[in-house]
Amino acid sequence: MNHSEISHYRMASQKLYQENQCSPQEIVKHFGAMQAQDYAMAKWAIGSRCSSSEKEIEEAINSTQIIRTHILRPTWHFVSPDDIYWMLELSSPQVKRLFATMAKEHGFDEKKFDQVNAAIEKLLAGNNHLTREEIMQELNIHKKAGDLSPVIVMMNAELDGLVCNGKMKGKQITYALLEERVSKPKTKLSTEEALAKLALRYFESHGPATVHDFSWWSGFPATICKKTINAIVLQLENITIDNQQYWFKKGLRDEGNFREGVHFLPAFDEILISYKTRDASFNTEHQSKVFTNNGIFKPIIVENGKVIGIWKRTIKKDHAKIETEFFNETESSKKEILFEGIKAFETYLETKVVIE
């Protein structure tokens, strides 16, 4: 393995190189946590790695086979119901510290949060699924310009393990009580056990990756991440390239017969966002096109492990319109070959795709 091959091995770890018979929930469990900030695109992050349609993935989310909640960094992630409690217990304290100052500026301390949580619990009890706006209305919290109170209130409730996503109400996202959707496990993991489990899951699904990559993805300090890796060193393989140590699952180097392929991947896809350093996947001169300085990641076109352009989709009544922008001048004949990669998106949407 050399540096130029890292992107290929990451594609293999992230289930983008093989034909997967995995279910949507198996894909999510493989990753541990999948970025789900942009809900529509996040569903395609799952769909691009299995043969399920958007409707099937939506049903998996509605039926709690997949949970969407704030859990790492902080941002929204998809997680498995099998992992939600131990992962929340591990990550919640540090994530809450990250937004404690903002919460205080909006008048929220632990006492106020306890009061609000009690009111939310009463509102949602009995499998009552409400949108954030409906909850805020009942709490008499009215959003004003620059006021992040609704976001702070619901994020805190998620991190406290009180709520998670409920069933979709039309196109609106709702909240429901987590314990009414997923039963609490009878046993708990120690902090060390949970960190080891999270690290192993990350390197098996994202490797080859560095300590700093894992630190960025998990939100834990590099010193803690390094100590955690030392605890699971016998369960992983590693290689040093240019004085940088990369960790990955055992047997990954046996998956060296990479097949050529084009993938139209969503905004905020794990193939980019889960690494601190992303130069293995694209030329840094194109960075401003791939993601902005304030952390907005674009949908990307990936050819043989390398990002070659960006795309966007617009959903119409009877079709989806796709617009593309390639970083380098591309001949029409080559574009036709590249556009073969969009067929998976057409199957996923179950509608006609028109490329413009």
mmCIF file of C-alpha atoms in Angstrom:
data_model
loop_
_atom_site.group_PDB
_atom_site.id
_atom_site.type_symbol
_atom_site.label_atom_id
_atom_site.label_comp_id
_atom_site.label_asym_id
_atom_site.label_seq_id
_atom_site.Cartn_x
_atom_site.Cartn_y
_atom_site.Cartn_z
ATOM 1 C CA MET A 1 0.000 0.000 0.000
ATOM 2 C CA ASN A 2 1.266 3.474 -0.870
ATOM 3 C CA HIS A 3 -0.216 6.967 -0.400
ATOM 4 C CA SER A 4 -1.795 7.063 -3.863
ATOM 5 C CA GLU A 5 -3.733 3.874 -3.045
ATOM 6 C CA ILE A 6 -5.220 5.096 0.237
ATOM 7 C CA SER A 7 -8.366 6.410 -1.458
ATOM 8 C CA HIS A 8 -8.956 3.000 -3.073
ATOM 9 C CA TYR A 9 -8.690 1.176 0.246
ATOM 10 C CA ARG A 10 -11.005 3.710 1.875
ATOM 11 C CA MET A 11 -13.580 3.094 -0.847
ATOM 12 C CA ALA A 12 -13.366 -0.623 -0.047
ATOM 13 C CA SER A 13 -13.725 -0.037 3.708
ATOM 14 C CA GLN A 14 -16.713 2.220 3.079
ATOM 15 C CA LYS A 15 -18.493 -0.418 0.981
ATOM 16 C CA LEU A 16 -18.283 1.548 -2.253
ATOM 17 C CA TYR A 17 -16.301 -0.959 -4.318
ATOM 18 C CA GLN A 18 -18.247 -4.179 -3.892
ATOM 19 C CA GLU A 19 -21.784 -5.139 -4.757
ATOM 20 C CA ASN A 20 -23.537 -5.022 -1.381
ATOM 21 C CA GLN A 21 -26.471 -7.150 -0.364
ATOM 22 C CA CYS A 22 -26.525 -5.310 2.958
ATOM 23 C CA SER A 23 -29.713 -3.781 4.310
ATOM 24 C CA PRO A 24 -29.779 -0.047 5.118
ATOM 25 C CA GLN A 25 -29.543 -0.796 8.840
ATOM 26 C CA GLU A 26 -26.516 -3.046 8.281
ATOM 27 C CA ILE A 27 -24.774 -0.239 6.391
ATOM 28 C CA VAL A 28 -25.353 2.180 9.280
ATOM 29 C CA LYS A 29 -24.164 -0.335 11.877
ATOM 30 C CA HIS A 30 -21.011 -0.981 9.824
ATOM 31 C CA PHE A 31 -20.114 2.715 10.024
ATOM 32 C CA GLY A 32 -21.033 3.183 13.683
ATOM 33 C CA ALA A 33 -22.288 6.681 12.891
ATOM 34 C CA MET A 34 -22.998 8.248 9.499
ATOM 35 C CA GLN A 35 -23.205 12.014 9.024
ATOM 36 C CA ALA A 36 -26.866 12.941 8.571
ATOM 37 C CA GLN A 37 -26.898 16.741 8.622
ATOM 38 C CA ASP A 38 -28.541 17.033 5.200
ATOM 39 C CA TYR A 39 -31.387 14.552 5.609
ATOM 40 C CA ALA A 40 -32.182 14.012 1.917
ATOM 41 C CA MET A 41 -28.527 13.554 1.003
ATOM 42 C CA ALA A 42 -27.837 11.413 4.084
ATOM 43 C CA LYS A 43 -30.397 8.869 2.912
ATOM 44 C CA TRP A 44 -28.512 8.656 -0.385
ATOM 45 C CA ALA A 45 -25.273 8.080 1.573
ATOM 46 C CA ILE A 46 -26.883 4.829 2.691
ATOM 47 C CA GLY A 47 -28.507 4.150 -0.696
ATOM 48 C CA SER A 48 -25.228 4.549 -2.583
ATOM 49 C CA ARG A 49 -23.839 1.621 -0.585
ATOM 50 C CA CYS A 50 -26.720 -0.833 -0.978
ATOM 51 C CA SER A 51 -29.513 -1.600 -3.430
ATOM 52 C CA SER A 52 -32.353 -0.152 -1.333
ATOM 53 C CA SER A 53 -34.591 2.620 -2.629
ATOM 54 C CA GLU A 54 -35.163 5.935 -0.869
ATOM 55 C CA LYS A 55 -38.610 4.724 0.230
ATOM 56 C CA GLU A 56 -37.116 1.602 1.803
ATOM 57 C CA ILE A 57 -34.495 3.647 3.657
ATOM 58 C CA GLU A 58 -37.153 6.089 4.806
ATOM 59 C CA GLU A 59 -39.161 3.180 6.172
ATOM 60 C CA ALA A 60 -36.104 1.869 8.043
ATOM 61 C CA ILE A 61 -35.752 5.299 9.671
ATOM 62 C CA ASN A 62 -39.463 5.603 10.471
ATOM 63 C CA SER A 63 -39.509 2.144 12.047
ATOM 64 C CA THR A 64 -36.389 2.775 14.234
ATOM 65 C CA GLN A 65 -34.199 0.299 12.407
ATOM 66 C CA ILE A 66 -32.066 3.420 11.934
ATOM 67 C CA ILE A 67 -31.965 6.325 14.404
ATOM 68 C CA ARG A 68 -31.184 9.939 13.474
ATOM 69 C CA THR A 69 -29.985 12.118 16.319
ATOM 70 C CA HIS A 70 -27.208 14.432 17.524
ATOM 71 C CA ILE A 71 -24.424 12.226 18.820
ATOM 72 C CA LEU A 72 -20.912 13.230 17.673
ATOM 73 C CA ARG A 73 -18.973 16.524 17.222
ATOM 74 C CA PRO A 74 -21.965 17.832 17.486
ATOM 75 C CA THR A 75 -24.017 17.188 14.388
ATOM 76 C CA TRP A 76 -26.743 14.814 13.243
ATOM 77 C CA HIS A 77 -25.782 11.210 12.602
ATOM 78 C CA PHE A 78 -27.526 8.015 11.649
ATOM 79 C CA VAL A 79 -26.819 5.290 14.219
ATOM 80 C CA SER A 80 -28.030 1.776 14.882
ATOM 81 C CA PRO A 81 -30.553 1.281 17.704
ATOM 82 C CA ASP A 82 -28.092 -1.333 19.017
ATOM 83 C CA ASP A 83 -25.490 1.413 19.446
ATOM 84 C CA ILE A 84 -27.511 4.468 20.433
ATOM 85 C CA TYR A 85 -27.302 4.192 24.228
ATOM 86 C CA TRP A 86 -23.640 3.314 24.730
ATOM 87 C CA MET A 87 -22.580 5.835 22.097
ATOM 88 C CA LEU A 88 -24.681 8.600 23.666
ATOM 89 C CA GLU A 89 -23.332 7.850 27.124
ATOM 90 C CA LEU A 90 -19.801 8.071 25.746
ATOM 91 C CA SER A 91 -20.069 11.166 23.582
ATOM 92 C CA SER A 92 -22.822 13.246 25.179
ATOM 93 C CA PRO A 93 -20.775 14.855 28.004
ATOM 94 C CA GLN A 94 -18.100 16.205 25.672
ATOM 95 C CA VAL A 95 -20.589 17.369 23.026
ATOM 96 C CA LYS A 96 -22.623 19.202 25.668
ATOM 97 C CA ARG A 97 -19.464 20.969 26.803
ATOM 98 C CA LEU A 98 -18.938 22.201 23.248
ATOM 99 C CA PHE A 99 -22.221 24.110 23.167
ATOM 100 C CA ALA A 100 -22.433 25.002 26.890
ATOM 101 C CA THR A 101 -21.357 28.604 26.301
ATOM 102 C CA MET A 102 -23.920 29.106 23.547
ATOM 103 C CA ALA A 103 -26.611 27.570 25.753
ATOM 104 C CA LYS A 104 -25.710 29.886 28.629
ATOM 105 C CA GLU A 105 -25.876 32.916 26.320
ATOM 106 C CA HIS A 106 -29.469 31.922 25.514
ATOM 107 C CA GLY A 107 -30.381 31.564 29.192
ATOM 108 C CA PHE A 108 -30.105 27.784 29.588
ATOM 109 C CA ASP A 109 -28.381 26.101 32.510
ATOM 110 C CA GLU A 110 -28.822 22.573 33.899
ATOM 111 C CA LYS A 111 -31.835 23.582 35.997
ATOM 112 C CA LYS A 112 -33.575 25.180 33.003
ATOM 113 C CA PHE A 113 -32.765 22.189 30.793
ATOM 114 C CA ASP A 114 -34.252 19.813 33.391
ATOM 115 C CA GLN A 115 -37.461 21.840 33.410
ATOM 116 C CA VAL A 116 -37.680 21.927 29.617
ATOM 117 C CA ASN A 117 -36.900 18.195 29.327
ATOM 118 C CA ALA A 118 -39.697 17.384 31.775
ATOM 119 C CA ALA A 119 -42.124 19.398 29.663
ATOM 120 C CA ILE A 120 -40.951 17.725 26.433
ATOM 121 C CA GLU A 121 -41.308 14.277 28.004
ATOM 122 C CA LYS A 122 -44.880 15.073 28.983
ATOM 123 C CA LEU A 123 -45.675 16.347 25.477
ATOM 124 C CA LEU A 124 -44.309 13.280 23.674
ATOM 125 C CA ALA A 125 -45.399 10.574 26.119
ATOM 126 C CA GLY A 126 -47.571 7.854 24.617
ATOM 127 C CA ASN A 127 -45.774 7.699 21.254
ATOM 128 C CA ASN A 128 -46.722 11.238 20.368
ATOM 129 C CA HIS A 129 -44.501 12.429 17.500
ATOM 130 C CA LEU A 130 -44.211 16.208 17.098
ATOM 131 C CA THR A 131 -42.159 18.550 14.917
ATOM 132 C CA ARG A 132 -39.726 20.961 16.542
ATOM 133 C CA GLU A 133 -42.045 23.854 15.724
ATOM 134 C CA GLU A 134 -44.978 22.093 17.422
ATOM 135 C CA ILE A 135 -42.876 21.406 20.504
ATOM 136 C CA MET A 136 -41.636 24.993 20.688
ATOM 137 C CA GLN A 137 -45.177 26.281 20.404
ATOM 138 C CA GLU A 138 -46.240 24.147 23.368
ATOM 139 C CA LEU A 139 -43.178 25.288 25.335
ATOM 140 C CA ASN A 140 -43.952 28.904 24.474
ATOM 141 C CA ILE A 141 -40.487 29.351 22.957
ATOM 142 C CA HIS A 142 -40.801 31.679 20.008
ATOM 143 C CA LYS A 143 -37.896 31.851 17.575
ATOM 144 C CA LYS A 144 -36.546 35.309 16.903
ATOM 145 C CA ALA A 145 -33.837 36.461 14.522
ATOM 146 C CA GLY A 146 -30.522 35.061 15.742
ATOM 147 C CA ASP A 147 -32.206 33.067 18.508
ATOM 148 C CA LEU A 148 -30.996 29.457 18.577
ATOM 149 C CA SER A 149 -33.141 28.396 21.538
ATOM 150 C CA PRO A 150 -35.184 25.799 19.577
ATOM 151 C CA VAL A 151 -31.978 24.172 18.270
ATOM 152 C CA ILE A 152 -30.327 24.229 21.703
ATOM 153 C CA VAL A 153 -33.376 22.786 23.468
ATOM 154 C CA MET A 154 -33.814 19.842 21.109
ATOM 155 C CA MET A 155 -30.111 19.103 20.756
ATOM 156 C CA ASN A 156 -29.788 18.948 24.536
ATOM 157 C CA ALA A 157 -32.816 16.637 24.743
ATOM 158 C CA GLU A 158 -31.200 14.347 22.157
ATOM 159 C CA LEU A 159 -27.857 14.309 23.982
ATOM 160 C CA ASP A 160 -29.633 13.537 27.257
ATOM 161 C CA GLY A 161 -31.128 10.471 25.580
ATOM 162 C CA LEU A 162 -34.652 11.838 25.995
ATOM 163 C CA VAL A 163 -35.622 12.153 22.323
ATOM 164 C CA CYS A 164 -34.606 10.983 18.877
ATOM 165 C CA ASN A 165 -36.226 11.204 15.457
ATOM 166 C CA GLY A 166 -39.876 10.256 15.202
ATOM 167 C CA LYS A 167 -41.843 9.229 12.129
ATOM 168 C CA MET A 168 -41.862 11.688 9.256
ATOM 169 C CA LYS A 169 -44.949 13.896 9.153
ATOM 170 C CA GLY A 170 -45.248 14.474 5.421
ATOM 171 C CA LYS A 171 -41.902 16.086 4.627
ATOM 172 C CA GLN A 172 -41.406 17.328 8.186
ATOM 173 C CA ILE A 173 -39.071 15.694 10.679
ATOM 174 C CA THR A 174 -40.526 14.894 14.083
ATOM 175 C CA TYR A 175 -39.218 13.989 17.524
ATOM 176 C CA ALA A 176 -40.275 11.125 19.774
ATOM 177 C CA LEU A 177 -39.172 9.737 23.141
ATOM 178 C CA LEU A 178 -36.114 7.541 22.666
ATOM 179 C CA GLU A 179 -37.100 5.010 25.339
ATOM 180 C CA GLU A 180 -40.489 4.524 23.649
ATOM 181 C CA ARG A 181 -38.725 3.723 20.383
ATOM 182 C CA VAL A 182 -35.668 1.781 21.603
ATOM 183 C CA SER A 183 -35.482 -0.196 24.851
ATOM 184 C CA LYS A 184 -32.536 0.515 27.121
ATOM 185 C CA PRO A 185 -29.934 -2.278 27.281
ATOM 186 C CA LYS A 186 -29.548 -4.220 30.524
ATOM 187 C CA THR A 187 -25.771 -3.801 30.619
ATOM 188 C CA LYS A 188 -23.499 -0.785 30.222
ATOM 189 C CA LEU A 189 -20.022 -0.381 28.782
ATOM 190 C CA SER A 190 -17.225 1.295 30.678
ATOM 191 C CA THR A 191 -15.747 4.420 29.085
ATOM 192 C CA GLU A 192 -12.679 2.455 28.005
ATOM 193 C CA GLU A 193 -14.800 -0.330 26.492
ATOM 194 C CA ALA A 194 -16.982 2.165 24.641
ATOM 195 C CA LEU A 195 -13.986 4.083 23.277
ATOM 196 C CA ALA A 196 -12.406 0.836 22.093
ATOM 197 C CA LYS A 197 -15.648 -0.227 20.406
ATOM 198 C CA LEU A 198 -16.014 3.158 18.697
ATOM 199 C CA ALA A 199 -12.384 3.159 17.509
ATOM 200 C CA LEU A 200 -12.571 -0.376 16.142
ATOM 201 C CA ARG A 201 -15.804 0.430 14.308
ATOM 202 C CA TYR A 202 -14.230 3.585 12.821
ATOM 203 C CA PHE A 203 -11.039 1.995 11.521
ATOM 204 C CA GLU A 204 -12.860 -1.051 10.153
ATOM 205 C CA SER A 205 -15.287 1.147 8.202
ATOM 206 C CA HIS A 206 -13.042 4.129 7.357
ATOM 207 C CA GLY A 207 -9.460 2.846 7.299
ATOM 208 C CA PRO A 208 -6.756 3.479 6.333
ATOM 209 C CA ALA A 209 -7.000 6.444 8.703
ATOM 210 C CA THR A 210 -4.809 8.217 11.227
ATOM 211 C CA VAL A 211 -5.160 9.023 14.908
ATOM 212 C CA HIS A 212 -6.033 12.596 13.932
ATOM 213 C CA ASP A 213 -8.699 11.363 11.506
ATOM 214 C CA PHE A 214 -10.335 9.362 14.302
ATOM 215 C CA SER A 215 -10.018 12.330 16.665
ATOM 216 C CA TRP A 216 -11.779 14.611 14.146
ATOM 217 C CA TRP A 217 -14.571 12.118 13.441
ATOM 218 C CA SER A 218 -15.240 11.155 17.051
ATOM 219 C CA GLY A 219 -14.626 14.557 18.638
ATOM 220 C CA PHE A 220 -12.297 13.097 21.289
ATOM 221 C CA PRO A 221 -8.826 14.612 21.877
ATOM 222 C CA ALA A 222 -5.949 13.021 19.969
ATOM 223 C CA THR A 223 -4.269 11.955 23.232
ATOM 224 C CA ILE A 224 -7.322 9.882 24.207
ATOM 225 C CA CYS A 225 -7.618 8.485 20.683
ATOM 226 C CA LYS A 226 -3.976 7.410 20.641
ATOM 227 C CA LYS A 227 -4.368 5.658 23.994
ATOM 228 C CA THR A 228 -7.507 3.920 22.721
ATOM 229 C CA ILE A 229 -5.753 2.667 19.584
ATOM 230 C CA ASN A 230 -2.955 1.246 21.740
ATOM 231 C CA ALA A 231 -5.605 -0.756 23.593
ATOM 232 C CA ILE A 232 -6.925 -2.384 20.379
ATOM 233 C CA VAL A 233 -3.635 -2.576 18.480
ATOM 234 C CA LEU A 234 -3.864 -6.368 18.107
ATOM 235 C CA GLN A 235 -7.248 -6.068 16.383
ATOM 236 C CA LEU A 236 -5.995 -3.778 13.607
ATOM 237 C CA GLU A 237 -3.261 -3.551 11.018
ATOM 238 C CA ASN A 238 -1.198 -0.455 10.323
ATOM 239 C CA ILE A 239 1.249 0.934 7.829
ATOM 240 C CA THR A 240 3.542 3.973 7.942
ATOM 241 C CA ILE A 241 3.660 6.211 4.852
ATOM 242 C CA ASP A 242 5.709 9.425 4.837
ATOM 243 C CA ASN A 243 6.131 9.183 8.625
ATOM 244 C CA GLN A 244 2.350 8.986 9.072
ATOM 245 C CA GLN A 245 0.774 5.903 10.624
ATOM 246 C CA TYR A 246 -2.461 4.608 9.080
ATOM 247 C CA TRP A 247 -4.737 2.070 10.787
ATOM 248 C CA PHE A 248 -7.227 -0.286 9.123
ATOM 249 C CA LYS A 249 -9.089 -3.566 9.524
ATOM 250 C CA LYS A 250 -7.277 -6.844 9.242
ATOM 251 C CA GLY A 251 -7.380 -8.324 5.746
ATOM 252 C CA LEU A 252 -8.025 -5.014 3.985
ATOM 253 C CA ARG A 253 -4.821 -5.317 1.942
ATOM 254 C CA ASP A 254 -6.173 -8.550 0.468
ATOM 255 C CA GLU A 255 -8.890 -6.434 -1.210
ATOM 256 C CA GLY A 256 -6.426 -4.935 -3.692
ATOM 257 C CA ASN A 257 -8.225 -5.844 -6.917
ATOM 258 C CA PHE A 258 -10.095 -2.575 -7.235
ATOM 259 C CA ARG A 259 -12.606 -2.372 -10.023
ATOM 260 C CA GLU A 260 -13.032 0.851 -11.938
ATOM 261 C CA GLY A 261 -16.156 2.783 -11.205
ATOM 262 C CA VAL A 262 -17.887 6.141 -10.929
ATOM 263 C CA HIS A 263 -19.933 7.188 -7.920
ATOM 264 C CA PHE A 264 -22.200 10.193 -7.542
ATOM 265 C CA LEU A 265 -21.963 10.629 -3.777
ATOM 266 C CA PRO A 266 -23.993 12.960 -1.552
ATOM 267 C CA ALA A 267 -23.074 16.133 0.272
ATOM 268 C CA PHE A 268 -21.335 15.471 3.609
ATOM 269 C CA ASP A 269 -20.500 11.892 2.580
ATOM 270 C CA GLU A 270 -18.311 9.889 4.947
ATOM 271 C CA ILE A 271 -15.752 9.360 2.162
ATOM 272 C CA LEU A 272 -14.594 12.954 2.764
ATOM 273 C CA ILE A 273 -16.074 14.385 5.929
ATOM 274 C CA SER A 274 -14.838 11.614 8.222
ATOM 275 C CA TYR A 275 -11.136 12.462 7.703
ATOM 276 C CA LYS A 276 -9.121 15.348 9.083
ATOM 277 C CA THR A 277 -6.915 15.345 5.974
ATOM 278 C CA ARG A 278 -8.591 14.706 2.623
ATOM 279 C CA ASP A 279 -5.813 15.168 0.082
ATOM 280 C CA ALA A 280 -5.801 11.424 -0.649
ATOM 281 C CA SER A 281 -9.165 11.862 -2.373
ATOM 282 C CA PHE A 282 -8.763 15.051 -4.412
ATOM 283 C CA ASN A 283 -6.312 17.669 -5.607
ATOM 284 C CA THR A 284 -6.212 20.430 -2.983
ATOM 285 C CA GLU A 285 -6.480 23.107 -5.691
ATOM 286 C CA HIS A 286 -10.132 22.081 -6.044
ATOM 287 C CA GLN A 287 -10.866 22.213 -2.310
ATOM 288 C CA SER A 288 -12.977 25.386 -2.485
ATOM 289 C CA LYS A 289 -15.310 23.647 -4.942
ATOM 290 C CA VAL A 290 -15.627 20.505 -2.843
ATOM 291 C CA PHE A 291 -16.320 22.165 0.505
ATOM 292 C CA THR A 292 -16.461 25.714 1.823
ATOM 293 C CA ASN A 293 -14.511 27.319 4.649
ATOM 294 C CA ASN A 294 -17.567 27.179 6.906
ATOM 295 C CA GLY A 295 -17.880 23.426 6.465
ATOM 296 C CA ILE A 296 -20.508 22.991 3.737
ATOM 297 C CA PHE A 297 -19.638 19.844 1.760
ATOM 298 C CA LYS A 298 -20.922 19.514 -1.823
ATOM 299 C CA PRO A 299 -22.200 16.363 -3.571
ATOM 300 C CA ILE A 300 -19.180 14.852 -5.334
ATOM 301 C CA ILE A 301 -18.414 12.774 -8.422
ATOM 302 C CA VAL A 302 -15.805 10.127 -7.628
ATOM 303 C CA GLU A 303 -13.941 8.159 -10.291
ATOM 304 C CA ASN A 304 -11.760 5.283 -9.119
ATOM 305 C CA GLY A 305 -11.478 6.751 -5.640
ATOM 306 C CA LYS A 306 -10.691 10.321 -6.710
ATOM 307 C CA VAL A 307 -13.034 13.316 -6.704
ATOM 308 C CA ILE A 308 -13.265 14.651 -10.256
ATOM 309 C CA GLY A 309 -16.239 17.016 -9.979
ATOM 310 C CA ILE A 310 -19.384 18.060 -8.158
ATOM 311 C CA TRP A 311 -23.081 17.708 -8.923
ATOM 312 C CA LYS A 312 -26.458 18.825 -7.696
ATOM 313 C CA ARG A 313 -29.937 17.458 -8.069
ATOM 314 C CA THR A 314 -33.297 19.157 -8.354
ATOM 315 C CA ILE A 315 -36.390 17.041 -7.798
ATOM 316 C CA LYS A 316 -39.135 17.749 -10.326
ATOM 317 C CA LYS A 317 -42.676 16.375 -10.515
ATOM 318 C CA ASP A 318 -41.844 13.437 -12.783
ATOM 319 C CA HIS A 319 -38.039 13.364 -12.855
ATOM 320 C CA ALA A 320 -34.854 14.463 -11.126
ATOM 321 C CA LYS A 321 -32.598 16.990 -12.854
ATOM 322 C CA ILE A 322 -28.854 16.477 -12.443
ATOM 323 C CA GLU A 323 -26.327 19.231 -13.127
ATOM 324 C CA THR A 324 -22.598 18.491 -13.145
ATOM 325 C CA GLU A 325 -19.354 20.427 -12.958
ATOM 326 C CA PHE A 326 -16.107 18.611 -13.742
ATOM 327 C CA PHE A 327 -12.820 20.031 -12.482
ATOM 328 C CA ASN A 328 -11.025 19.383 -15.761
ATOM 329 C CA GLU A 329 -12.262 19.706 -19.328
ATOM 330 C CA THR A 330 -14.018 16.472 -20.157
ATOM 331 C CA GLU A 331 -14.914 15.181 -23.620
ATOM 332 C CA SER A 332 -18.546 14.365 -24.336
ATOM 333 C CA SER A 333 -17.722 10.706 -24.975
ATOM 334 C CA LYS A 334 -16.007 10.468 -21.595
ATOM 335 C CA LYS A 335 -18.967 12.185 -19.910
ATOM 336 C CA GLU A 336 -21.312 9.540 -21.296
ATOM 337 C CA ILE A 337 -19.190 6.876 -19.604
ATOM 338 C CA LEU A 338 -19.108 8.842 -16.352
ATOM 339 C CA PHE A 339 -22.854 9.351 -16.396
ATOM 340 C CA GLU A 340 -23.289 5.585 -16.120
ATOM 341 C CA GLY A 341 -22.600 6.183 -12.435
ATOM 342 C CA ILE A 342 -25.871 8.062 -12.020
ATOM 343 C CA LYS A 343 -27.984 5.010 -12.856
ATOM 344 C CA ALA A 344 -27.777 3.870 -9.237
ATOM 345 C CA PHE A 345 -29.321 7.172 -8.162
ATOM 346 C CA GLU A 346 -32.132 6.709 -10.685
ATOM 347 C CA THR A 347 -32.897 3.257 -9.238
ATOM 348 C CA TYR A 348 -32.741 4.653 -5.715
ATOM 349 C CA LEU A 349 -35.193 7.486 -6.472
ATOM 350 C CA GLU A 350 -37.422 5.233 -8.570
ATOM 351 C CA THR A 351 -37.850 8.047 -11.055
ATOM 352 C CA LYS A 352 -36.286 9.198 -14.312
ATOM 353 C CA VAL A 353 -33.040 11.163 -14.070
ATOM 354 C CA VAL A 354 -32.266 13.866 -16.643
ATOM 355 C CA ILE A 355 -28.683 15.163 -16.901
ATOM 356 C CA GLU A 356 -28.177 18.753 -17.992
#
